[in-house]
mmCIF file of C-alpha atoms in Angstrom:
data_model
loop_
_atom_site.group_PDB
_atom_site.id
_atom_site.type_symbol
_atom_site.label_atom_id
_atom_site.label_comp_id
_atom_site.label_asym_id
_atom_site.label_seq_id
_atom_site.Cartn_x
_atom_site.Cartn_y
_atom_site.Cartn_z
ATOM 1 C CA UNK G 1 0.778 -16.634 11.697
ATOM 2 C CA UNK G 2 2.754 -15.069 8.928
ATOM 3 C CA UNK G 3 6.501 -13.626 9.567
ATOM 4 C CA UNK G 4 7.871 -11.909 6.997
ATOM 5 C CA UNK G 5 11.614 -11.685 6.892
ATOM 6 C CA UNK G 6 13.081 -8.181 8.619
ATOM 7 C CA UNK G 7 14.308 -7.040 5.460
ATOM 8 C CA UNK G 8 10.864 -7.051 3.538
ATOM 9 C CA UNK G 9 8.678 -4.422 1.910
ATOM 10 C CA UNK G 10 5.283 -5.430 2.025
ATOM 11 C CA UNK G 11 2.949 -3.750 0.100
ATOM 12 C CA UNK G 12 -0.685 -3.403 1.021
ATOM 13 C CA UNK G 13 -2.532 -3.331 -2.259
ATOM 14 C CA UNK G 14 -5.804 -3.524 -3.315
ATOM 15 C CA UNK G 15 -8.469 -0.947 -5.020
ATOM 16 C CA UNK G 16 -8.750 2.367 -3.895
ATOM 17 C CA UNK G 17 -11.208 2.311 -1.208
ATOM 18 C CA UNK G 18 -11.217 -0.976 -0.406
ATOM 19 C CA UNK G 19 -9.657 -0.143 3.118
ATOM 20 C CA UNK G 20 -6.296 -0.007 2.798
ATOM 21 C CA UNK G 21 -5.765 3.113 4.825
ATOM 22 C CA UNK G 22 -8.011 1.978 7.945
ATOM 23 C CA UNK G 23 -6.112 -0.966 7.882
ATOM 24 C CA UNK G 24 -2.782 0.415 8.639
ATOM 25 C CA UNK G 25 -4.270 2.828 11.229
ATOM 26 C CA UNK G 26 -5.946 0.552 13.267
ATOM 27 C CA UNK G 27 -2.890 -2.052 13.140
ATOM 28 C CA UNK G 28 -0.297 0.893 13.934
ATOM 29 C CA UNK G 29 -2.289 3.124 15.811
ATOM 30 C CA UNK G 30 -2.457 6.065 13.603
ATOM 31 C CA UNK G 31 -4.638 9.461 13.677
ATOM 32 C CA UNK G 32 -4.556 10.085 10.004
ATOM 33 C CA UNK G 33 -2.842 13.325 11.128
ATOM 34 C CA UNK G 34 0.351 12.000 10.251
ATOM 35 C CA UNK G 35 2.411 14.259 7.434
ATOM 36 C CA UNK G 36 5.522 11.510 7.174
ATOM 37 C CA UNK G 37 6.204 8.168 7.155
ATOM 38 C CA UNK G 38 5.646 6.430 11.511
ATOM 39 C CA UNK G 39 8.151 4.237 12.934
ATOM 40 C CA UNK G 40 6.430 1.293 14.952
ATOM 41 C CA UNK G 41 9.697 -0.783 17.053
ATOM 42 C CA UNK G 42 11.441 -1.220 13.773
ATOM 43 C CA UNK G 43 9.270 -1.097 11.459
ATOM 44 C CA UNK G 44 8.120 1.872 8.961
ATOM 45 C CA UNK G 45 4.785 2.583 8.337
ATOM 46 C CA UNK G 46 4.103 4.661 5.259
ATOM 47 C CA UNK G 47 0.399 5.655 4.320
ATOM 48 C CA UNK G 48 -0.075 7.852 0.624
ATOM 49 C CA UNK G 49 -2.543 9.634 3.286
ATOM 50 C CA UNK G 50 0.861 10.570 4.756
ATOM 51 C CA UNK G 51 2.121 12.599 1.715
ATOM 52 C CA UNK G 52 -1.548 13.869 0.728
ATOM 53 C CA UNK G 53 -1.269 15.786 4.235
ATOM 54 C CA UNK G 54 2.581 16.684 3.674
ATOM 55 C CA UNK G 55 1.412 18.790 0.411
ATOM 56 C CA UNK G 56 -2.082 19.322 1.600
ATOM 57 C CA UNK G 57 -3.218 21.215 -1.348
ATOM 58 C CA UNK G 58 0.465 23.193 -1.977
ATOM 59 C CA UNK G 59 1.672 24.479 -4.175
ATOM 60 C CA UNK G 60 -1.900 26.246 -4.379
ATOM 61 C CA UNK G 61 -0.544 28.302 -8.101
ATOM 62 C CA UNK G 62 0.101 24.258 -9.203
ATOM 63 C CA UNK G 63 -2.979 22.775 -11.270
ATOM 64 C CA UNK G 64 -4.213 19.628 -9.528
ATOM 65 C CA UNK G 65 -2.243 17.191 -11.378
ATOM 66 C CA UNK G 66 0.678 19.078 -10.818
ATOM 67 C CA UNK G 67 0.008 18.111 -7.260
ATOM 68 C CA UNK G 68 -1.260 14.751 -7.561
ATOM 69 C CA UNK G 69 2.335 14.062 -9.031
ATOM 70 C CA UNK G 70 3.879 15.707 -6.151
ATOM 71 C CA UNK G 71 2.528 13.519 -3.667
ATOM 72 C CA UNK G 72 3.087 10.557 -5.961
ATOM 73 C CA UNK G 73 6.916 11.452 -5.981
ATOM 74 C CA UNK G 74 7.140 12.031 -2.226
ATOM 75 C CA UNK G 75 5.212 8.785 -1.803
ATOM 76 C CA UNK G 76 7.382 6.496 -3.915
ATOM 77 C CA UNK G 77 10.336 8.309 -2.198
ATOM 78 C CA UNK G 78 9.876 7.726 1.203
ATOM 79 C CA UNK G 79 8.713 3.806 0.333
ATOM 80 C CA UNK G 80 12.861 4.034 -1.642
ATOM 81 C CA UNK G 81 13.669 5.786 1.815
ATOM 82 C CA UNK G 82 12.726 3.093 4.041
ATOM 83 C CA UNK G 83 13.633 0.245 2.332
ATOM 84 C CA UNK G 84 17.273 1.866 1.505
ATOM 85 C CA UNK G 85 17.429 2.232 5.920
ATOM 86 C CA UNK G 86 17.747 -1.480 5.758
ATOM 87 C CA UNK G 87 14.222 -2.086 8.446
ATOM 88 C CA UNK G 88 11.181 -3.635 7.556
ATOM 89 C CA UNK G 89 8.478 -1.456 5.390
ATOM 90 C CA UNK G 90 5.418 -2.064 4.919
ATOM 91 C CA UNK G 91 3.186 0.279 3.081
ATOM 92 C CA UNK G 92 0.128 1.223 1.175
ATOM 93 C CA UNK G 93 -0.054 1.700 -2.206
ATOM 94 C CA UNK G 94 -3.052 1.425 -4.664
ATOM 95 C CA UNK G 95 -1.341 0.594 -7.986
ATOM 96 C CA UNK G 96 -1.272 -3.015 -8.589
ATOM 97 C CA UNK G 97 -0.218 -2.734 -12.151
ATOM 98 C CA UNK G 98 2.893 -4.722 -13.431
ATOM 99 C CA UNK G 99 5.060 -2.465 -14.310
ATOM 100 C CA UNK G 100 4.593 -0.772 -10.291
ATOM 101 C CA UNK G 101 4.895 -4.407 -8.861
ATOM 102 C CA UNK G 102 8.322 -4.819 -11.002
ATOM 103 C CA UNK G 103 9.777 -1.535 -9.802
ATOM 104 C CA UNK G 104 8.786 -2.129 -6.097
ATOM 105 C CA UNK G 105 10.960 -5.378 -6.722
ATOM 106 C CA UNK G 106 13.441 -4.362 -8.024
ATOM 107 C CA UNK G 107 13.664 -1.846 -5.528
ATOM 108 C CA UNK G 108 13.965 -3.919 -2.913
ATOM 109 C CA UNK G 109 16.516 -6.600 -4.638
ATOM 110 C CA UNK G 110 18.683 -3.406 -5.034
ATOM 111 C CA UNK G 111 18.437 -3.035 -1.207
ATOM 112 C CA UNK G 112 19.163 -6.541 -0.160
ATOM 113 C CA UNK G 113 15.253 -6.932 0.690
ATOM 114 C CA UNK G 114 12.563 -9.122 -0.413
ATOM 115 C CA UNK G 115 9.002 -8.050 -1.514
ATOM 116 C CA UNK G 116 5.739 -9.442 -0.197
ATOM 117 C CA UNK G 117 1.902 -8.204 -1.610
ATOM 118 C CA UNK G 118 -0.979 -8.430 0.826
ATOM 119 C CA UNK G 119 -3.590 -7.850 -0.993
ATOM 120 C CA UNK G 120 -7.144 -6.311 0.407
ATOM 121 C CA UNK G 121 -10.176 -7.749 -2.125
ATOM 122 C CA UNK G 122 -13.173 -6.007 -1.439
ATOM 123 C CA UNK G 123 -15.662 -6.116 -4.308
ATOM 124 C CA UNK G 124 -15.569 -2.848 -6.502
ATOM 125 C CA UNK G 125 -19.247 -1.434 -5.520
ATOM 126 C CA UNK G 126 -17.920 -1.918 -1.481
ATOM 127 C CA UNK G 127 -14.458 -0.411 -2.489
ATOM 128 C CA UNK G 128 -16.454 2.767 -4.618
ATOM 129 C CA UNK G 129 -18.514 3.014 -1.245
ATOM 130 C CA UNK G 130 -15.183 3.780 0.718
ATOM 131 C CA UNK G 131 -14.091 6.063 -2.280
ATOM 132 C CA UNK G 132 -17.613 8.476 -1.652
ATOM 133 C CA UNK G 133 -17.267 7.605 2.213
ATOM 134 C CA UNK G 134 -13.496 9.216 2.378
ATOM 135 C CA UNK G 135 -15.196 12.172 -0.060
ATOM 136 C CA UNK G 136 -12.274 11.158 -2.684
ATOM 137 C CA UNK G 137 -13.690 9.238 -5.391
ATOM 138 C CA UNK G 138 -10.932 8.187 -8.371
ATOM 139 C CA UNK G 139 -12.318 8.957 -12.033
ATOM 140 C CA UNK G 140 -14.432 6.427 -13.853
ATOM 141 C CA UNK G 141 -11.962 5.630 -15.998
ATOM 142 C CA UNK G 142 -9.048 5.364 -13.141
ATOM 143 C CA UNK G 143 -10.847 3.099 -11.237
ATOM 144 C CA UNK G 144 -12.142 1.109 -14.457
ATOM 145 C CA UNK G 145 -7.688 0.447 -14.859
ATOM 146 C CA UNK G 146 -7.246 -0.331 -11.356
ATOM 147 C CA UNK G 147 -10.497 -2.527 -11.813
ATOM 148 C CA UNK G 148 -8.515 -4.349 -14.967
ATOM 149 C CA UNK G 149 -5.498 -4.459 -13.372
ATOM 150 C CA UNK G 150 -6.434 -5.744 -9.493
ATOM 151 C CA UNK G 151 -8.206 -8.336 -11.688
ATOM 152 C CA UNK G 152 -5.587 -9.606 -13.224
ATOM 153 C CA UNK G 153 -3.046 -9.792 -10.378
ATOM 154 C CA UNK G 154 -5.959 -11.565 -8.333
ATOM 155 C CA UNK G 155 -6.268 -14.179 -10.962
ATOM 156 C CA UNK G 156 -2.398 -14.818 -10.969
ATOM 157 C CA UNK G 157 -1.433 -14.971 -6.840
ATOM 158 C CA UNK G 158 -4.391 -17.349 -6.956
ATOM 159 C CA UNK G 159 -3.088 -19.796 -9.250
ATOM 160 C CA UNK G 160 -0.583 -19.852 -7.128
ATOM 161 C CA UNK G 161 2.021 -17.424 -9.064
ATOM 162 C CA UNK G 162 3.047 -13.771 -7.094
ATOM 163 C CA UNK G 163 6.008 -13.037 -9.184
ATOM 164 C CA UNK G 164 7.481 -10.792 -9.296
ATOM 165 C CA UNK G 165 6.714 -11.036 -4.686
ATOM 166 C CA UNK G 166 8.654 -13.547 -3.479
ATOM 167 C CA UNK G 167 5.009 -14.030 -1.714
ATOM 168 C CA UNK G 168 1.411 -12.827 -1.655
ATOM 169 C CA UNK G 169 -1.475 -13.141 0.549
ATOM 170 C CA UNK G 170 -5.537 -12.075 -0.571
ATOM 171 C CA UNK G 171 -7.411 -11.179 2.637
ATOM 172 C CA UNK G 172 -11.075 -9.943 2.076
ATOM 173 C CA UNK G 173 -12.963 -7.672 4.451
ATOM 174 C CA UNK G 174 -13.353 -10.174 7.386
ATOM 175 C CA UNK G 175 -10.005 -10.935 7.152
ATOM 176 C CA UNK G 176 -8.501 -7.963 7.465
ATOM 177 C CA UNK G 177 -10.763 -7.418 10.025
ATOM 178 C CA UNK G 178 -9.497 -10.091 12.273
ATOM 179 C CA UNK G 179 -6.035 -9.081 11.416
ATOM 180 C CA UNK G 180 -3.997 -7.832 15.110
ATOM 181 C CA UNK G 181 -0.451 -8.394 14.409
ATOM 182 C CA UNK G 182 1.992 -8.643 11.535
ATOM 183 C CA UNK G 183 5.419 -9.535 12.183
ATOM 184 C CA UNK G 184 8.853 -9.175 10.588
ATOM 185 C CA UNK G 185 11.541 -11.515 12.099
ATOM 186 C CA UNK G 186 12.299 -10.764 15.513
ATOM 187 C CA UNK G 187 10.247 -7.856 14.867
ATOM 188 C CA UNK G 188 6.826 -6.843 15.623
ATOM 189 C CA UNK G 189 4.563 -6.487 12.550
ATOM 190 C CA UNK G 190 0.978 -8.709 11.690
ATOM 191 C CA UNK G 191 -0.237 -11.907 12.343
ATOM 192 C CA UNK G 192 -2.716 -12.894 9.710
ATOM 193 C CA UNK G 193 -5.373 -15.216 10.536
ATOM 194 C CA UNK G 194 -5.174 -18.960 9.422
ATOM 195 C CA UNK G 195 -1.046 -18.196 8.266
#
């Protein structure tokens, strides 16, 4: 079992489509209606899915990456939000690049928390299957940099280095499949098979 501390953000990672989202919904026992972040006991549960429906396609005069930064924005501010609240966070979030990772710990430092990466491996033709399956499929060349970049970060927490997480745990499909429970201290949160 793995019990992250109660002041953690965990970040579920991993390529878009690999699962991220049905993760978190089946763990937390969310509709995908949800427009803001859910509170389970203690801890906060924050989806991007969550801010996609908050904007859901406003402002309609804005050119779609007008939007696509909106729900960025509200995204990274409600992960600042819930960390800031002093509870345990864990949330989704696709980018895996370093410069992310180092802002997401810093972040937390600045709070008095500690981050943690679980990160969701599914091979890219399975995690471009989810994309078409969701009917949101990233650009070639998006996915090609989150290819490059999920790479890298794999190659690194498996030789044993997570910085800049204080920790970081690769589950594949199964894995995450098998996953019922995570928990945060005292707090309940997921217990990850073979922790």
């Amino acid at each position: 079992m793995t019990i992250y501390p109660a002041r953690s953000l965990v970040i579920l990672t991993g390529l878009p489509g690999a699962g991220k989202t049905t993760l978190l919904r089946r763990l937390y026992d969310l509709d995908g209606t949800e427009s803001a972040p859910v509170t389970v006991g203690a801890v906060t549960v924050i989806d991007s899915q969550q801010s996609r429906s908050r904007w859901a396609g406003r402002p309609r005069w804005a050119p779609k990456p007008v939007r696509t930064g909106l729900v960025f924005a509200t995204h990274m501010w409600r992960i600042r939000s819930g960390v800031r609240a002093g509870g345990p966070v864990i949330a989704h979030n696709r980018g895996c690049g370093p410069l992310v990772l180092r802002a997401f710990a810093w972040l937390a430092r600045r709070h008095g928390a500690q981050l943690h990466l679980l990160l969701l491996d599914a091979p890219p033709e399975v995690a471009l299957a989810g994309q078409y399956a969701r009917g949101r499929v990233a650009a070639p060349t998006t996915f090609t940099r989150h290819q490059r970049h999920w790479r890298a970060l794999l190659e690194r927490v498996r030789a044993g280095d997570p910085t800049p997480a204080a920790s970081a745990r690769v589950l594949d499909r199964e894995d995450a499949d098998r996953l019922e429970v995570i928990h945060f201290g005292d707090h309940r949160g997921l217990a990850v098979p073979g922790g």
